[in-house]
Coordinates of C-alpha atoms in Angstrom, one line a residue:
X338 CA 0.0 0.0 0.0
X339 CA 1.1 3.5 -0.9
X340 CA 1.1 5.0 2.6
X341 CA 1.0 9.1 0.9
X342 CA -2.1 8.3 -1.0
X343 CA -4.0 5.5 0.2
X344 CA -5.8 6.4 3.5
X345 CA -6.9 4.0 5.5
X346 CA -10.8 3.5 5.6
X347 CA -11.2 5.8 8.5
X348 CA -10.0 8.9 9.9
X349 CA -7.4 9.2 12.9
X350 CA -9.5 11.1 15.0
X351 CA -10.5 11.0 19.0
X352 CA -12.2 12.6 21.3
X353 CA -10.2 13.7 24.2
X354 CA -11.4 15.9 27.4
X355 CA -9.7 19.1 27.7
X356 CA -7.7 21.1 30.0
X357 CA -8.1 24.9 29.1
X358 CA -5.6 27.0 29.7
X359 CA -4.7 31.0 28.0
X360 CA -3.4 30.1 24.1
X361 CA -1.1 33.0 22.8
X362 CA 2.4 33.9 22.4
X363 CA 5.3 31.6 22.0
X364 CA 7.0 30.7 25.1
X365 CA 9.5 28.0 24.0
X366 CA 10.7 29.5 21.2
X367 CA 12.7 32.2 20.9
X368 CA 13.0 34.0 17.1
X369 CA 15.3 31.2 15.8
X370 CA 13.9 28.3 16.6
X371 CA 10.5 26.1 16.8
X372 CA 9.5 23.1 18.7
X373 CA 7.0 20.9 16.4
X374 CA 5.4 17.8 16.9
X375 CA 3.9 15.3 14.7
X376 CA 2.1 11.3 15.9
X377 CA 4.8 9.4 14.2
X378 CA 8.8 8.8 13.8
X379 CA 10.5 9.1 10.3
X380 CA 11.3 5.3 8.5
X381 CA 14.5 6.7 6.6
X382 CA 16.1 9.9 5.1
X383 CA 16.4 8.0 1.7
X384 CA 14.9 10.1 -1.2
X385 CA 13.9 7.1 -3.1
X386 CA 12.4 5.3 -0.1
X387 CA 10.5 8.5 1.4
X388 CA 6.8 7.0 1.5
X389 CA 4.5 8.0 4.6
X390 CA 3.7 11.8 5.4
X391 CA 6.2 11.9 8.1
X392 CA 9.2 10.9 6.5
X393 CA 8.3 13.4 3.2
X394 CA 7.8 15.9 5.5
X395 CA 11.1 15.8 7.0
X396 CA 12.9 15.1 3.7
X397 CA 11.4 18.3 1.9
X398 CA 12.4 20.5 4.3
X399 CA 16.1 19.1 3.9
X400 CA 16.0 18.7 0.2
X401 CA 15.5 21.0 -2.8
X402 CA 13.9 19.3 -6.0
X403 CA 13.5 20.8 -9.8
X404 CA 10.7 22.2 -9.1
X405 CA 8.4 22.8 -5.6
X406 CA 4.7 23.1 -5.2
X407 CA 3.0 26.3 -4.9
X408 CA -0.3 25.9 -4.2
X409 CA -3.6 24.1 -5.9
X410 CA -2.1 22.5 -8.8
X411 CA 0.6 25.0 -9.5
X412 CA 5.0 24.3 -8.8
X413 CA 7.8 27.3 -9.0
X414 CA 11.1 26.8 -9.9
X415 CA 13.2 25.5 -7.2
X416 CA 17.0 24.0 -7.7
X417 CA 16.4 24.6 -11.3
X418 CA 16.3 28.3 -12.2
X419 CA 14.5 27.8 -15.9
X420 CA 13.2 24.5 -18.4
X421 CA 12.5 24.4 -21.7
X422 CA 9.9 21.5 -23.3
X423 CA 9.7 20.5 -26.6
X424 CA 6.9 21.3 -28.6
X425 CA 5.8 17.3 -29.1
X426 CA 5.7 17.5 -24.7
X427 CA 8.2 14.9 -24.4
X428 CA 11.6 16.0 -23.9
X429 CA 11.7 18.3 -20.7
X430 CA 15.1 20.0 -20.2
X431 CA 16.0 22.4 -17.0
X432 CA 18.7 24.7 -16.5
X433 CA 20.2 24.7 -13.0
X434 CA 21.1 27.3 -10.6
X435 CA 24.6 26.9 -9.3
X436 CA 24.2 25.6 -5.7
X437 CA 25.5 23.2 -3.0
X438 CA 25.5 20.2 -1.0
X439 CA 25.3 20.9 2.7
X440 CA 29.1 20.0 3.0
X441 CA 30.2 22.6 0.4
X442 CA 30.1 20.4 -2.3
X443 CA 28.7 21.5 -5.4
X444 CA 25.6 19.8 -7.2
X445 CA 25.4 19.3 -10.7
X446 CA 23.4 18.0 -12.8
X447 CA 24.7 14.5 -12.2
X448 CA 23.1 14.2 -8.9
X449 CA 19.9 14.6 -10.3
X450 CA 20.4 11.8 -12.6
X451 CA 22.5 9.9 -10.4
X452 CA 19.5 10.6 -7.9
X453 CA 16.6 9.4 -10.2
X454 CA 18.1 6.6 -11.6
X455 CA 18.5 5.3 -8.5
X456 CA 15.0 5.3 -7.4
X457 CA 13.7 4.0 -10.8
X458 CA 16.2 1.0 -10.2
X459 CA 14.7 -2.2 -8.5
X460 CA 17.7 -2.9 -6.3
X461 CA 16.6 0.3 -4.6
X462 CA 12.7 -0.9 -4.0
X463 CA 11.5 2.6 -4.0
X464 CA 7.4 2.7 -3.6
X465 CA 6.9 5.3 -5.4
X466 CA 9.1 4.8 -8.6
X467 CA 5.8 4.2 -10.7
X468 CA 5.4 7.7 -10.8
X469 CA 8.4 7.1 -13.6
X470 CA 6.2 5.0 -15.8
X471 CA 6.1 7.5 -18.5
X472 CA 10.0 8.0 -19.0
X473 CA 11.4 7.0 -21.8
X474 CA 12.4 2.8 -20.5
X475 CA 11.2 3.1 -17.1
X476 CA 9.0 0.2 -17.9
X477 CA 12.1 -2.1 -19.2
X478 CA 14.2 -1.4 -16.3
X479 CA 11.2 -2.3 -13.2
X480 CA 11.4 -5.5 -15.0
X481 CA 15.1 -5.9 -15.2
X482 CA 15.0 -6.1 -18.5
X483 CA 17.7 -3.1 -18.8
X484 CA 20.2 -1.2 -16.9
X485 CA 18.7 1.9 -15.0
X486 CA 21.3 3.6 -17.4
X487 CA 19.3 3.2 -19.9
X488 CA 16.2 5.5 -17.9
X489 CA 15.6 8.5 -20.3
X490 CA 17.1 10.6 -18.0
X491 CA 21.1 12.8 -18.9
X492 CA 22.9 15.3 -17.9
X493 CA 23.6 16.7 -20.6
X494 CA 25.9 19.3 -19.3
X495 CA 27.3 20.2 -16.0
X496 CA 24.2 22.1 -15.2
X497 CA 21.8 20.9 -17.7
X498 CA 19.5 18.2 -17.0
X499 CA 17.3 16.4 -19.9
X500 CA 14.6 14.1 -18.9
X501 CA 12.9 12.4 -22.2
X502 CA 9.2 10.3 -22.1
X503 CA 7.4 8.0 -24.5
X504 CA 4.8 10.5 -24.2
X505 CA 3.4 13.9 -23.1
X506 CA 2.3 14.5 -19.8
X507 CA 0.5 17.1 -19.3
X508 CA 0.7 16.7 -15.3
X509 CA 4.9 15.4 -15.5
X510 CA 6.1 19.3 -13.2
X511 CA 3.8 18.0 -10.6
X512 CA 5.6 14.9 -10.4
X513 CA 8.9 16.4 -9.8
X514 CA 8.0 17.7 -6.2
X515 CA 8.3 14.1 -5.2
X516 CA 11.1 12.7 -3.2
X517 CA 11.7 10.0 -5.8
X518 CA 13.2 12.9 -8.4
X519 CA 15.3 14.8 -5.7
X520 CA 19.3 14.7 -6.5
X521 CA 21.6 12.0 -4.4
X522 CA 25.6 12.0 -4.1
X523 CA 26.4 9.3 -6.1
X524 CA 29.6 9.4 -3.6
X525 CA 27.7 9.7 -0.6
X526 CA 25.5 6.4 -1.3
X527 CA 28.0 4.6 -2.0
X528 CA 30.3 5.4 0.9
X529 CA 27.2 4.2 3.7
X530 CA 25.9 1.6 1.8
X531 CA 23.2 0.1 3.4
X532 CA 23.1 2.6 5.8
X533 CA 22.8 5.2 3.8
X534 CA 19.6 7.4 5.2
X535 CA 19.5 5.1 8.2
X536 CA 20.4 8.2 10.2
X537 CA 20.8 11.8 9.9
X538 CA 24.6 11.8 9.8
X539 CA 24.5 9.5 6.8
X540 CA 23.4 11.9 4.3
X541 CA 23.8 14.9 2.3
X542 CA 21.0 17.9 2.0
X543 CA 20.8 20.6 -0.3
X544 CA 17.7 22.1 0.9
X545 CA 16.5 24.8 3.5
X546 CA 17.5 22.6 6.6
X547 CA 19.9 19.7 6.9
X548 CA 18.4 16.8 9.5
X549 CA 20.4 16.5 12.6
X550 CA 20.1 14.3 15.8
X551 CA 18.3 11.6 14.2
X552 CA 19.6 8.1 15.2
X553 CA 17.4 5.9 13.3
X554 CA 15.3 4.8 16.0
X555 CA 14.6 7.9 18.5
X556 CA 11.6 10.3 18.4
X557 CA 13.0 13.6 17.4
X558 CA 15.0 15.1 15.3
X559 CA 16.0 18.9 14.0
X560 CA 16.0 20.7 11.2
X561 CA 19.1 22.8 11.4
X562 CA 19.9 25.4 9.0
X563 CA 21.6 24.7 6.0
X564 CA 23.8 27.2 5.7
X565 CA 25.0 26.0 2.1
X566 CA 21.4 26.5 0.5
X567 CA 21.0 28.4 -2.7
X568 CA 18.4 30.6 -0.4
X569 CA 19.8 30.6 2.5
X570 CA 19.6 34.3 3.2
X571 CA 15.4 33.9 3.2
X572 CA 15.9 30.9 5.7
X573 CA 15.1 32.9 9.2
X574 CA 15.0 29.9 11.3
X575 CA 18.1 28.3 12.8
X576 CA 16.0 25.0 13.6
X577 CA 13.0 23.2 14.1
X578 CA 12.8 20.5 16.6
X579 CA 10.7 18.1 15.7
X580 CA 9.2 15.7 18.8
X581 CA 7.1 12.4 18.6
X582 CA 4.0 12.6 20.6
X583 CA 1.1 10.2 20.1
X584 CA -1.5 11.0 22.6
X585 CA -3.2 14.1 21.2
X586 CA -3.9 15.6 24.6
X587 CA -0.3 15.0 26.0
X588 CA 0.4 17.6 22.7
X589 CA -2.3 19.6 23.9
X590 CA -0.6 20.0 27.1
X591 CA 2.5 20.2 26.2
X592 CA 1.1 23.5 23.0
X593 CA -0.7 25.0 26.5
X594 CA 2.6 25.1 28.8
X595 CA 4.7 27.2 26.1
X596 CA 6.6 23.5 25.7
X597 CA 5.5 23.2 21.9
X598 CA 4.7 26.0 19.5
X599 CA 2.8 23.8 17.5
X600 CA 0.1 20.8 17.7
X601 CA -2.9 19.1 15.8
X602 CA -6.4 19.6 17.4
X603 CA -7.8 16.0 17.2
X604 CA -11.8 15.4 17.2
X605 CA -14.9 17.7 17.5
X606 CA -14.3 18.4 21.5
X607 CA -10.9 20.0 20.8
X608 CA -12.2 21.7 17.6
X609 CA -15.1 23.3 19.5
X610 CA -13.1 24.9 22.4
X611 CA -10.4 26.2 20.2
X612 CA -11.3 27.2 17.2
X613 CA -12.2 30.7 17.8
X614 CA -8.3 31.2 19.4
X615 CA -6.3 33.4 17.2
X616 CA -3.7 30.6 17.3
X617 CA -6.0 28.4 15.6
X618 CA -5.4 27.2 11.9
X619 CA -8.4 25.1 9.8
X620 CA -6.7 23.4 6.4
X621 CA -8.4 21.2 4.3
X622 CA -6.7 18.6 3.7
X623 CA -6.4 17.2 -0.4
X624 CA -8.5 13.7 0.3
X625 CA -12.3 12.8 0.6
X626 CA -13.8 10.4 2.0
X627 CA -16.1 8.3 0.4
X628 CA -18.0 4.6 0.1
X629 CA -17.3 2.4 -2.2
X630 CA -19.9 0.1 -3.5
X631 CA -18.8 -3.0 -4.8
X632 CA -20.7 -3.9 -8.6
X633 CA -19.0 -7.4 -8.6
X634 CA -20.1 -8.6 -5.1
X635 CA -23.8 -6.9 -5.0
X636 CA -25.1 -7.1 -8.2
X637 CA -28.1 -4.4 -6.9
X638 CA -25.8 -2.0 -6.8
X639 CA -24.9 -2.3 -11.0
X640 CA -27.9 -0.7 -10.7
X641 CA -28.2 3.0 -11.0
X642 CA -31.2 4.0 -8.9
X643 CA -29.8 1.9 -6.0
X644 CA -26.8 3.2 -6.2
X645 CA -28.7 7.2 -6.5
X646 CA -30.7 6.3 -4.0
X647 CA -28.2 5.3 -1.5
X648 CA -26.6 9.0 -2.1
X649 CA -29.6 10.5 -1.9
X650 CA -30.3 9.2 1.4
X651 CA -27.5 10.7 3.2
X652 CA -27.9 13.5 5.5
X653 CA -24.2 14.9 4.8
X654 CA -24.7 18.1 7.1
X655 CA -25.8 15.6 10.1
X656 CA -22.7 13.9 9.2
X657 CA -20.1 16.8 9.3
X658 CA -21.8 18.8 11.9
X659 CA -23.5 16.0 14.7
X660 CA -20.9 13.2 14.0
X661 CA -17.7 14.9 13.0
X662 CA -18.1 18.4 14.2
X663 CA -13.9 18.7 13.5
X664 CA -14.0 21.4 10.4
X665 CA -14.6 18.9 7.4
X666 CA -16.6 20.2 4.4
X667 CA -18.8 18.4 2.1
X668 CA -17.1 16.4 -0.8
X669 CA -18.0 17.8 -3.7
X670 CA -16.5 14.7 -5.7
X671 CA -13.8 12.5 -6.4
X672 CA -11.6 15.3 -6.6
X673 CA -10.6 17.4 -3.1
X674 CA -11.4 21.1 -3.3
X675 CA -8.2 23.2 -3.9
X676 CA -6.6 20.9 -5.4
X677 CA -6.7 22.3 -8.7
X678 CA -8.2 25.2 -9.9
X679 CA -8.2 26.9 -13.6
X680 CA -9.3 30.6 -14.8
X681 CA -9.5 31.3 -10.8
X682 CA -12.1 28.9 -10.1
X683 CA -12.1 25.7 -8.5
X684 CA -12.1 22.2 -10.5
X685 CA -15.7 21.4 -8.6
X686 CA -16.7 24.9 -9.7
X687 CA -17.2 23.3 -13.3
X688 CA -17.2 19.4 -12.2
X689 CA -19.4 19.0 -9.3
X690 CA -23.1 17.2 -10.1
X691 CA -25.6 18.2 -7.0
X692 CA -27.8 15.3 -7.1
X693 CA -25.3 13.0 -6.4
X694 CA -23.1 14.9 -3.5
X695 CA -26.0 16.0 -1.6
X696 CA -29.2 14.4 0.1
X697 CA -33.1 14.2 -1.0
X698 CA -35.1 11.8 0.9
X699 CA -38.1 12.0 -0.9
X700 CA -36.7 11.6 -4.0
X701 CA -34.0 8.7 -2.5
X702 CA -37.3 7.1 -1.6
X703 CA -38.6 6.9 -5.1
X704 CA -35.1 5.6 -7.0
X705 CA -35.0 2.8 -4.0
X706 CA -38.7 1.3 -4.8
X707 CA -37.7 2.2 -8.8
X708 CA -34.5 0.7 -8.5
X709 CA -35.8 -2.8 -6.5
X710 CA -38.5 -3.2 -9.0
X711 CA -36.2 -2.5 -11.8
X712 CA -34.1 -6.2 -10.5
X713 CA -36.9 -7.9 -9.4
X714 CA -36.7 -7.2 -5.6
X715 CA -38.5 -6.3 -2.5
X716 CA -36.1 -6.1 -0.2
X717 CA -32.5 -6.0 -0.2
X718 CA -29.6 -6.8 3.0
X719 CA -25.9 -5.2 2.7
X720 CA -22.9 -5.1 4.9
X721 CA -20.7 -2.2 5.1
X722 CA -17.1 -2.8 6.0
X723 CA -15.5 -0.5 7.7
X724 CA -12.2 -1.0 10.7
X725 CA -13.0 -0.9 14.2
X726 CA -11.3 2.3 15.6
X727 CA -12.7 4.7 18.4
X728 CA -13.6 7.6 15.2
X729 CA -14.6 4.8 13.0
X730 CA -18.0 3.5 14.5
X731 CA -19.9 6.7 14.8
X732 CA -19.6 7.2 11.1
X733 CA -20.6 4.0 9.9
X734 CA -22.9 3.5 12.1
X735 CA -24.7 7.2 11.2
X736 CA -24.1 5.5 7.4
X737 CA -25.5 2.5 8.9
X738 CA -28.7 4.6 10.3
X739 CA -29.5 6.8 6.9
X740 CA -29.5 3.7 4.7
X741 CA -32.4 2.0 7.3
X742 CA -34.3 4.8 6.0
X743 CA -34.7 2.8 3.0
X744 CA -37.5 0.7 2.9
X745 CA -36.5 -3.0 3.2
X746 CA -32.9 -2.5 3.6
X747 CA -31.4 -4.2 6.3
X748 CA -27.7 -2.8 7.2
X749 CA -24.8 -4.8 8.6
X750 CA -22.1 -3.7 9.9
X751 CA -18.4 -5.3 9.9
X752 CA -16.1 -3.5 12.2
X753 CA -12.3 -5.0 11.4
X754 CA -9.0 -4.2 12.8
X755 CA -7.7 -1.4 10.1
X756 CA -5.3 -3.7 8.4
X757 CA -7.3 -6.3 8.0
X758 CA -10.1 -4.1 6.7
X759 CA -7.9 -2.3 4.5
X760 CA -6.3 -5.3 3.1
X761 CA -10.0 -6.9 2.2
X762 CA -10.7 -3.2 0.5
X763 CA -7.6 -3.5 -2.0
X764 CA -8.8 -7.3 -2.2
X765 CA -12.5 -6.4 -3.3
X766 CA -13.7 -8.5 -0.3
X767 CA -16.6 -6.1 0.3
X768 CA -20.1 -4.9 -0.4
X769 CA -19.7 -1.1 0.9
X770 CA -16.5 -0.1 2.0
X771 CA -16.0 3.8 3.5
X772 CA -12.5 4.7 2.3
X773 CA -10.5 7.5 0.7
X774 CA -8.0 8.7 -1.8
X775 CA -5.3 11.4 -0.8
X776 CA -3.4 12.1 -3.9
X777 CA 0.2 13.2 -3.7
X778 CA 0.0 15.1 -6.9
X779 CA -1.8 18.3 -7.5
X780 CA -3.7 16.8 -10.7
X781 CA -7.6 16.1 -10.8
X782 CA -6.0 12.8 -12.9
X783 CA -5.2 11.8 -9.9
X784 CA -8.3 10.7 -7.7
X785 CA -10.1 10.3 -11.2
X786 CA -8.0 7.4 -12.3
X787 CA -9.1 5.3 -9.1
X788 CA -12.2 4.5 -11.1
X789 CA -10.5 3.9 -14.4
X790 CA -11.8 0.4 -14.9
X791 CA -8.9 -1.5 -15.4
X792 CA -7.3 0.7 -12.6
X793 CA -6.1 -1.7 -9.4
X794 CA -7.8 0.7 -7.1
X795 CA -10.9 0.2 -8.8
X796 CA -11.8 -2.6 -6.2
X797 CA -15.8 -1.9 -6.8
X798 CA -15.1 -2.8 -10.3
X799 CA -17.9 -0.1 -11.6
X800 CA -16.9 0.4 -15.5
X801 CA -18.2 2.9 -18.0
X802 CA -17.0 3.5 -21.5
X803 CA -17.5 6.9 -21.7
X804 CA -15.6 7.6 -18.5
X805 CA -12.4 5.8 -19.8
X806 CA -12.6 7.2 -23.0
X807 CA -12.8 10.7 -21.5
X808 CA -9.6 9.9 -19.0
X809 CA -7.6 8.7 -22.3
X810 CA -8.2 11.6 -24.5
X811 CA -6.8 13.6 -21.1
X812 CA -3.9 11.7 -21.5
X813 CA -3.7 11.3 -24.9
X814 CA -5.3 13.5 -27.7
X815 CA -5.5 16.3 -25.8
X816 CA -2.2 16.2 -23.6
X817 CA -0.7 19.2 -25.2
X818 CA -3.8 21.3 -24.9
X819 CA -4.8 22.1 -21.4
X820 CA -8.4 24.0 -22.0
X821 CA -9.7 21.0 -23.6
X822 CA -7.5 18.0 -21.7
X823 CA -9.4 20.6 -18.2
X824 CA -12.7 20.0 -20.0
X825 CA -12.0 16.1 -20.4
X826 CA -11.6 15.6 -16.5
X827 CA -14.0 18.0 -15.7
X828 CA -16.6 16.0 -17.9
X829 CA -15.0 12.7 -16.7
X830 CA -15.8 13.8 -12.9
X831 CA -19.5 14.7 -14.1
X832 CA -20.1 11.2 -15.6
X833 CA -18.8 9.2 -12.3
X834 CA -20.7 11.5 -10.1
X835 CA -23.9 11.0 -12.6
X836 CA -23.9 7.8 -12.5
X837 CA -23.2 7.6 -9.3
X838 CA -19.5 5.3 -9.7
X839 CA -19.1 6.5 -5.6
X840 CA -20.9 8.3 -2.9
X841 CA -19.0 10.9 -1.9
X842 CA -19.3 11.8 1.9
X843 CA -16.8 14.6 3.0
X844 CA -13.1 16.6 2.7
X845 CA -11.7 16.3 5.8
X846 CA -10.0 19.3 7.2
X847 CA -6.7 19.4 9.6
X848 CA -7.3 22.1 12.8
X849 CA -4.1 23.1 14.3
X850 CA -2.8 25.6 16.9
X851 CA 0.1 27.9 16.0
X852 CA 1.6 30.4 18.2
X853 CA 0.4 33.4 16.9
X854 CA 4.0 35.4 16.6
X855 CA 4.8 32.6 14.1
X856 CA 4.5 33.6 10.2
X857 CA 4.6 32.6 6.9
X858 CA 4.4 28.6 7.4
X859 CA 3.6 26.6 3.5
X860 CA 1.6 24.5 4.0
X861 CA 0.6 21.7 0.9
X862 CA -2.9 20.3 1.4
X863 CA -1.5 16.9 -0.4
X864 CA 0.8 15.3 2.5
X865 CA 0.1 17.1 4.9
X866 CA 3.5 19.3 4.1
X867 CA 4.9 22.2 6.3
X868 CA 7.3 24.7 4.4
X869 CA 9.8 26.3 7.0
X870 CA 11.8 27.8 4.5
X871 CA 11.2 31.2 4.9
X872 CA 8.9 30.9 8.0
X873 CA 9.8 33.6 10.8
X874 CA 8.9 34.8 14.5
X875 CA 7.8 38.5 15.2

């Protein structure tokens, strides 16, 4: 499993009594550094083996790619200070800005492909190398079928970097902002070895901070300034130290006694009491939550009134406001809200379809008795499948409770430990599964290829031609023309959401305290993904 995009089928959430205290003013920090926390430990500092949203967030901080994001579905330059792309989209090449290692050592272009062809070779075992498949004999080398020398990827001069696909793609600058394309010392990796990335000593950075005091196994670490980065004067921060604390109100504490200057509000309890605090931050987070009906194990649901009806039904402002109550919006589709946006509007601006995001229980009422008649039923049972956790059973049990409202549905529920039940979801051992996609790129191709029929994801195994055909053309025909490939996923969205291929449920949202003296934090929606390069304390 793909830890940075595929969520597990419930949300991380907890309700926690509260000790309230004055929220204000840093106390720990003084205007050079931060204390941060986060719920889990880093698995390694290796580029090509950065996977979960701890370990990326630790890694871009300390690294600096082609390109960074900027926002919705936009990057800016980063380590490369300009690119050129041929006019048939496949050959990309980027100039370089002259910069260095964090030991003074200058990076050239060789890193880069030194760096890349590394993580697209199998020896490595990087998770996320797919996101290679369209250079030019990526494919060949995952099968060791070729050298990873062969990948279409050269430096073509000491500064010049050319990157060559079988294809266009139109989405390939969003790629680049993941760890799998960040430069590596070829030297470096090859004098550790094994442990190269094992611990924070055992690397090289070239990005805002370098990572210090990490042993491998401990539960902190710092980012320290990296005084050899190309930006370095913007960099106000001398460090960041990070601190592993899993009990959300031991954080709370800790945020409240001037210990942290930094912490994640966790469930509708903490939300309430805090979120009128001018330390308080509500993100949405690029995801949605959603329930997957399963076409090959219930053949009602290949039926589109049931699976309308079963929408329909759904009281979604119950849902966000009675059970979650934490700052999560109504999913509008597939696709998350600010993930991309074109002409200054919003890709749900054009692509969302009302009827099938929001409830009607009159009209549920009439697709259910349509829909049963329509396959020769009068009644109908169903099990949802959902895992067992403390913030799982009030939402699939308020699922559980709309659906009764369905004349002669009887609703089951099946509560699993989380690996179990995700395992059975990527198995397509279910008949309603809630889930989600969190997509680490910035592209609506993203969460709309989940439902691509041959797609693995596509566990419910719903299918419709006109929905692959429009994801092709997006890919294909129209790769080099972004109005009309825009309208392809935007009309590809409207024919999932028409006929009903999911039932979206919500966008979930991230609430966190940050002392108020503290400015200028990034953060990316897709990870999550803080950006203390140019963060300051005034």
């Amino acid at each position: 499993m793909k830890k940075s995009r595929i969520l597990s089928i419930v949300l991380t959430t907890a309700l926690l009594g509260l000790v309230l205290t004055a929220c204000g003013k840093s106390q720990s920090s003084n205007k050079k550094h931060l204390n941060w926390t986060t719920n889990a430990s880093i698995s390694s500092l290796d580029p090509s083996k950065a996977v979960d949203t701890n370990t990326q967030q630790a890694v871009y901080n300390a690294f600096s790619g082609l390109v960074s994001p900027d926002g919705s579905n936009k990057v800016r330059l980063a380590t490369a200070k300009s690119y050129h792309v041929s006019k048939d989209g496949k050959t990309y090449t980027f100039e370089l800005k002259h910069t260095k290692w964090s030991n003074g050592q200058e990076l050239t272009a060789k890193d880069f492909e030194y760096g890349i062809k590394r993580s697209a070779d199998p020896k490595t075992a990087s998770q996320e190398a797919y996101y290679m498949a369209n250079i030019e004999n990526y494919t060949a080398i995952s099968k060791s079928q070729l050298s990873p020398d062969k990948l279409g990827v050269k430096a073509t001069g000491k500064y010049t970097l050319q990157i060559k696909l079988i294809k266009p793609q139109p989405y390939f600058l969003n790629l680049l902002v993941l760890p799998v394309f960040y430069p590596q010392s070829e030297r470096v990796v090859k004098k550790y070895g094994k442990s190269y990335g094992t611990t924070s000593s055992k690397m090289l950075y070239n990005g805002a901070f370098k990572i210090t005091n990490w042993t491998g196994t401990n539960d902190s670490w710092t980012l320290t300034k990296n005084k050899e980065y190309y930006n370095a004067d913007k960099t106000k921060l001398d460090s960041i130290k990070y601190t592993v604390i899993k009990d959300p109100q031991t954080a709370l504490n800790e945020y409240q006694s001037g210990k942290l200057d930094q912490t994640t509000l966790v469930g509708k309890q903490q939300y309430s009491s805090y979120k009128n605090s001018k330390d308080f931050h509500l993100r949405k987070i690029y995801s949605v939550r959603y329930l997957s009906l399963s076409n090959k194990n219930e053949p009602a649901f290949r039926n589109v009134n049931i699976r309308k009806a079963l929408s329909l039904i759904i009281n979604r402002k119950e849902l966000l406001n009675d059970v979650l109550g934490n700052g999560s919006t109504q999913a509008r589709g597939i696709v998350p809200d600010t993930l991309a946006s074109r002409n200054g509007k919003d890709f749900n601006d054009y692509a969302s379809v009302s009827d099938a995001v929001n409830g009607n229980v009159e009209q549920a009422k009439k697709l259910w008795k349509k829909g049963l008649s329509e396959i020769g039923k009068k009644n109908l049972t169903i099990s949802i499948n959902s895992n067992n956790g403390e913030d799982a059973k009030p939402i699939v049990e308020f699922i559980q409770n709309q659906f009764s409202k369905l004349p002669g549905l009887k609703v089951n529920l099946t509560l699993l430990p989380n690996t179990v039940a995700t395992a059975r979801f990527l198995s397509g051992q279910y008949q309603v599964a809630v889930t989600g996609w969190s997509p680490s790129i910035s592209d609506p191709i993203s969460p709309l290829n989940i439902r691509y029929s041959t797609n693995a994801m596509n566990t419910a195994k719903w299918s419709n031609a006109e929905y692959d055909k429009l994801i092709d053309k997006s890919n294909d025909d129209d790769a080099l023309n972004p109005a009309k490939r825009w309208n392809d996923l935007v009309d590809a969205q409207k024919v999932l959401l028409n006929d009903q291929g999911l039932i979206p449920l919500f966008q979930p949202a991230q609430a966190e305290l940050i002392k108020s003296d503290i400015h200028n934090v990034r953060f990316y929606g897709n990870g999550p993904i803080w950006d203390f390069s140019e963060t300051y304390v005034k």
